[in-house]
């Protein structure tokens, strides 16, 4: 009877020691599992935020293409009615000013997504993104206004604001390639890229051939038509 009790006690002590040695291991495994689960959640959050950012940028680009088309058409009509060299530059400045305010609003909207998918980075650019966007666009606009004022004294500068705006529009088109590839969109979205690049080139050429200002509205209309045809098919 005593022997049986001793044996039973030894078994209990052995089980107790085993459990004590196992608990730290289980704790580590559970802690490791929680860390992995947290990392997976963070990664998913980053992917969702990045996807939303690119989606917003693509949708904004579609709207801005319409704005470029409308601005080009309005400028063409104004120049046709008021045959004055200053009319072109004033139209470009008005277009750039409106575009700057649109960009400011858009930057405030996309900033939470940029902050989310760069949360693992301690980047000063990410933290100061809204301020940097405002400074960049404000400085760009100031340069255009300064060039416009200087063009009254230095004649060859008169077309430089137009060239800069056209080059910037083409640059937007090139940047869109990254967005389209990230979202794995249909090849039809490359029509949007082409529209931006050709619109920029058309604006650059427009001081020498004013009719090229009709190309951006035509491209905006063509892109919209292709999109509608795809939706109906």
Tab-separated table of C-alpha atoms in Angstrom:
chain	number	residue	atom	x	y	z
A	1	UNK	CA	0.000	0.000	0.000
A	2	UNK	CA	2.815	2.354	1.014
A	3	UNK	CA	4.842	1.306	-2.052
A	4	UNK	CA	1.851	2.115	-4.302
A	5	UNK	CA	1.458	5.546	-2.705
A	6	UNK	CA	5.159	6.311	-3.173
A	7	UNK	CA	5.031	5.261	-6.838
A	8	UNK	CA	1.895	7.386	-7.387
A	9	UNK	CA	3.572	10.377	-5.738
A	10	UNK	CA	6.651	9.961	-7.954
A	11	UNK	CA	4.456	9.881	-11.087
A	12	UNK	CA	2.639	13.066	-9.997
A	13	UNK	CA	5.938	14.824	-9.269
A	14	UNK	CA	7.285	13.737	-12.664
A	15	UNK	CA	4.151	15.065	-14.421
A	16	UNK	CA	4.410	18.314	-12.454
A	17	UNK	CA	8.058	18.789	-13.468
A	18	UNK	CA	7.135	18.016	-17.106
A	19	UNK	CA	4.314	20.582	-17.062
A	20	UNK	CA	6.589	23.204	-15.472
A	21	UNK	CA	9.218	22.628	-18.167
A	22	UNK	CA	6.554	22.691	-20.911
A	23	UNK	CA	4.762	25.896	-19.826
A	24	UNK	CA	7.614	28.290	-20.740
A	25	UNK	CA	7.870	26.591	-24.144
A	26	UNK	CA	4.107	26.917	-24.683
A	27	UNK	CA	4.296	30.551	-23.603
A	28	UNK	CA	7.050	31.250	-26.117
A	29	UNK	CA	5.123	29.493	-28.874
A	30	UNK	CA	1.949	31.437	-28.100
A	31	UNK	CA	3.888	34.714	-27.960
A	32	UNK	CA	5.600	33.888	-31.256
A	33	UNK	CA	2.234	33.042	-32.804
A	34	UNK	CA	0.790	36.370	-31.678
A	35	UNK	CA	3.768	38.260	-33.158
A	36	UNK	CA	3.440	36.424	-36.484
A	37	UNK	CA	-0.313	37.064	-36.510
A	38	UNK	CA	0.306	40.760	-35.789
A	39	UNK	CA	2.895	40.975	-38.590
A	40	UNK	CA	0.438	39.340	-41.022
A	41	UNK	CA	-2.271	41.851	-40.006
A	42	UNK	CA	0.157	44.757	-40.507
A	43	UNK	CA	1.194	43.392	-43.906
A	44	UNK	CA	-2.449	43.053	-44.970
A	45	UNK	CA	-3.164	46.599	-43.769
A	46	UNK	CA	-0.173	47.908	-45.754
A	47	UNK	CA	-1.305	46.072	-48.898
A	48	UNK	CA	-4.890	47.369	-48.581
A	49	UNK	CA	-3.693	50.953	-48.003
A	50	UNK	CA	-1.294	50.801	-50.954
A	51	UNK	CA	-4.019	49.357	-53.163
A	52	UNK	CA	-6.458	52.107	-52.139
A	53	UNK	CA	-3.813	54.775	-52.744
A	54	UNK	CA	-3.138	53.588	-56.302
A	55	UNK	CA	-6.868	53.204	-56.952
A	56	UNK	CA	-7.545	56.783	-55.833
A	57	UNK	CA	-4.639	58.071	-57.948
A	58	UNK	CA	-5.939	56.244	-61.031
A	59	UNK	CA	-9.477	57.582	-60.575
A	60	UNK	CA	-8.110	61.090	-59.992
A	61	UNK	CA	-6.037	60.820	-63.181
A	62	UNK	CA	-9.199	60.042	-65.163
A	63	UNK	CA	-10.914	63.162	-63.795
A	64	UNK	CA	-7.847	65.345	-64.355
A	65	UNK	CA	-7.655	64.192	-67.997
A	66	UNK	CA	-11.150	65.667	-68.499
A	67	UNK	CA	-9.961	68.861	-66.819
A	68	UNK	CA	-6.928	69.046	-69.153
A	69	UNK	CA	-9.195	68.516	-72.157
A	70	UNK	CA	-11.631	71.203	-71.007
A	71	UNK	CA	-8.801	73.634	-70.220
A	72	UNK	CA	-7.185	73.110	-73.631
A	73	UNK	CA	-10.487	73.582	-75.455
A	74	UNK	CA	-11.277	76.758	-73.471
A	75	UNK	CA	-7.802	78.147	-74.206
A	76	UNK	CA	-8.199	77.406	-77.920
A	77	UNK	CA	-11.548	79.232	-78.025
A	78	UNK	CA	-10.184	82.216	-76.080
A	79	UNK	CA	-7.170	82.555	-78.384
A	80	UNK	CA	-9.459	82.281	-81.412
A	81	UNK	CA	-11.641	85.102	-80.047
A	82	UNK	CA	-8.892	87.273	-78.529
A	83	UNK	CA	-5.850	87.228	-80.782
A	84	UNK	CA	-3.323	88.292	-78.156
A	85	UNK	CA	-0.053	86.512	-77.173
A	86	UNK	CA	-0.726	87.179	-73.479
A	87	UNK	CA	-4.035	85.268	-73.629
A	88	UNK	CA	-2.216	81.935	-73.937
A	89	UNK	CA	0.016	82.528	-70.908
A	90	UNK	CA	-2.865	83.826	-68.794
A	91	UNK	CA	-4.883	80.702	-69.658
A	92	UNK	CA	-1.913	78.507	-68.666
A	93	UNK	CA	-1.591	80.343	-65.338
A	94	UNK	CA	-5.320	79.998	-64.606
A	95	UNK	CA	-5.163	76.280	-65.505
A	96	UNK	CA	-2.094	75.755	-63.271
A	97	UNK	CA	-3.665	77.625	-60.340
A	98	UNK	CA	-6.858	75.547	-60.478
A	99	UNK	CA	-4.796	72.356	-60.844
A	100	UNK	CA	-2.750	73.319	-57.766
A	101	UNK	CA	-5.865	73.618	-55.591
A	102	UNK	CA	-7.162	70.283	-56.923
A	103	UNK	CA	-3.807	68.677	-56.059
A	104	UNK	CA	-3.899	70.130	-52.539
A	105	UNK	CA	-7.304	68.622	-51.891
A	106	UNK	CA	-6.263	65.298	-53.385
A	107	UNK	CA	-3.059	65.164	-51.294
A	108	UNK	CA	-5.110	65.574	-48.097
A	109	UNK	CA	-7.340	62.704	-49.207
A	110	UNK	CA	-4.527	60.258	-50.086
A	111	UNK	CA	-2.251	61.121	-47.140
A	112	UNK	CA	-3.857	58.581	-44.718
A	113	UNK	CA	-3.150	55.798	-47.246
A	114	UNK	CA	0.458	56.935	-47.749
A	115	UNK	CA	0.932	57.118	-43.982
A	116	UNK	CA	-0.559	53.624	-43.528
A	117	UNK	CA	1.559	51.770	-46.091
A	118	UNK	CA	4.709	53.584	-44.911
A	119	UNK	CA	3.959	53.082	-41.207
A	120	UNK	CA	6.949	50.750	-40.844
A	121	UNK	CA	9.274	53.518	-42.092
A	122	UNK	CA	10.392	56.487	-40.012
A	123	UNK	CA	10.626	58.749	-43.051
A	124	UNK	CA	10.534	62.533	-42.700
A	125	UNK	CA	9.021	62.780	-46.208
A	126	UNK	CA	6.042	60.643	-45.154
A	127	UNK	CA	5.500	62.638	-41.939
A	128	UNK	CA	5.702	65.986	-43.729
A	129	UNK	CA	3.919	64.836	-46.912
A	130	UNK	CA	1.015	67.375	-46.890
A	131	UNK	CA	3.404	70.266	-46.204
A	132	UNK	CA	5.870	69.109	-48.879
A	133	UNK	CA	3.079	68.795	-51.460
A	134	UNK	CA	1.879	72.329	-50.704
A	135	UNK	CA	5.413	73.715	-50.887
A	136	UNK	CA	6.166	71.897	-54.158
A	137	UNK	CA	3.020	73.068	-55.926
A	138	UNK	CA	3.266	76.604	-54.512
A	139	UNK	CA	6.890	76.959	-55.647
A	140	UNK	CA	6.032	75.520	-59.077
A	141	UNK	CA	3.182	77.999	-59.461
A	142	UNK	CA	5.372	80.897	-58.304
A	143	UNK	CA	7.980	79.936	-60.921
A	144	UNK	CA	5.302	80.036	-63.642
A	145	UNK	CA	4.123	83.476	-62.478
A	146	UNK	CA	7.703	84.803	-62.313
A	147	UNK	CA	8.432	83.485	-65.825
A	148	UNK	CA	5.236	85.126	-67.049
A	149	UNK	CA	6.287	88.503	-65.600
A	150	UNK	CA	9.837	88.151	-66.933
A	151	UNK	CA	8.492	87.360	-70.407
A	152	UNK	CA	7.460	91.041	-70.723
A	153	UNK	CA	11.163	91.926	-70.603
A	154	UNK	CA	12.751	88.752	-72.006
A	155	UNK	CA	10.640	87.660	-74.951
A	156	UNK	CA	11.987	84.097	-75.404
A	157	UNK	CA	10.696	83.208	-71.901
A	158	UNK	CA	7.086	83.710	-73.009
A	159	UNK	CA	6.678	80.090	-74.146
A	160	UNK	CA	8.598	78.501	-71.252
A	161	UNK	CA	5.576	78.197	-68.866
A	162	UNK	CA	3.669	76.405	-71.651
A	163	UNK	CA	6.583	73.991	-72.211
A	164	UNK	CA	6.855	73.266	-68.472
A	165	UNK	CA	3.127	72.559	-68.096
A	166	UNK	CA	3.151	70.282	-71.160
A	167	UNK	CA	6.219	68.399	-69.899
A	168	UNK	CA	4.594	67.950	-66.472
A	169	UNK	CA	1.408	66.511	-68.006
A	170	UNK	CA	3.467	63.993	-70.019
A	171	UNK	CA	5.396	63.131	-66.829
A	172	UNK	CA	2.104	62.329	-65.043
A	173	UNK	CA	1.339	59.854	-67.848
A	174	UNK	CA	4.675	58.091	-67.365
A	175	UNK	CA	4.061	57.859	-63.593
A	176	UNK	CA	0.669	56.248	-64.216
A	177	UNK	CA	2.405	53.177	-65.682
A	178	UNK	CA	3.537	52.190	-62.153
A	179	UNK	CA	-0.012	52.574	-60.802
A	180	UNK	CA	-1.555	50.515	-63.613
A	181	UNK	CA	1.018	47.738	-63.186
A	182	UNK	CA	0.488	47.645	-59.417
A	183	UNK	CA	-3.294	47.367	-59.780
A	184	UNK	CA	-2.906	44.849	-62.647
A	185	UNK	CA	-5.483	46.772	-64.642
A	186	UNK	CA	-6.615	45.907	-68.158
A	187	UNK	CA	-4.419	47.030	-71.030
A	188	UNK	CA	-7.125	49.574	-71.894
A	189	UNK	CA	-5.796	51.799	-69.091
A	190	UNK	CA	-2.630	52.313	-71.134
A	191	UNK	CA	-4.848	54.465	-73.376
A	192	UNK	CA	-4.989	56.814	-70.364
A	193	UNK	CA	-1.178	56.864	-70.219
A	194	UNK	CA	-0.947	57.563	-73.959
A	195	UNK	CA	-3.566	60.321	-73.648
A	196	UNK	CA	-1.532	62.095	-70.973
A	197	UNK	CA	1.749	61.831	-72.868
A	198	UNK	CA	0.242	63.003	-76.171
A	199	UNK	CA	-1.694	65.806	-74.437
A	200	UNK	CA	1.542	67.071	-72.904
A	201	UNK	CA	3.314	66.970	-76.273
A	202	UNK	CA	0.356	68.757	-77.925
A	203	UNK	CA	0.535	71.566	-75.341
A	204	UNK	CA	4.301	71.919	-75.881
A	205	UNK	CA	3.770	72.276	-79.655
A	206	UNK	CA	0.710	74.554	-79.318
A	207	UNK	CA	2.581	77.918	-79.347
A	208	UNK	CA	3.670	77.080	-82.915
A	209	UNK	CA	0.485	75.261	-84.034
A	210	UNK	CA	-2.502	76.444	-82.014
A	211	UNK	CA	-4.783	73.723	-83.424
A	212	UNK	CA	-2.844	71.109	-81.404
A	213	UNK	CA	-4.799	72.375	-78.378
A	214	UNK	CA	-7.731	70.403	-79.774
A	215	UNK	CA	-5.799	67.133	-79.275
A	216	UNK	CA	-6.228	66.911	-75.426
A	217	UNK	CA	-10.063	67.254	-75.518
A	218	UNK	CA	-10.202	64.750	-78.372
A	219	UNK	CA	-8.053	62.261	-76.417
A	220	UNK	CA	-10.153	62.746	-73.258
A	221	UNK	CA	-13.319	62.084	-75.257
A	222	UNK	CA	-11.744	59.061	-77.010
A	223	UNK	CA	-10.631	57.517	-73.697
A	224	UNK	CA	-14.118	57.967	-72.237
A	225	UNK	CA	-15.639	56.420	-75.355
A	226	UNK	CA	-13.320	53.381	-75.160
A	227	UNK	CA	-14.167	52.942	-71.464
A	228	UNK	CA	-17.900	53.030	-72.195
A	229	UNK	CA	-17.486	50.524	-75.038
A	230	UNK	CA	-15.645	48.172	-72.655
A	231	UNK	CA	-18.402	48.488	-70.033
A	232	UNK	CA	-21.108	47.722	-72.591
A	233	UNK	CA	-19.263	44.716	-74.063
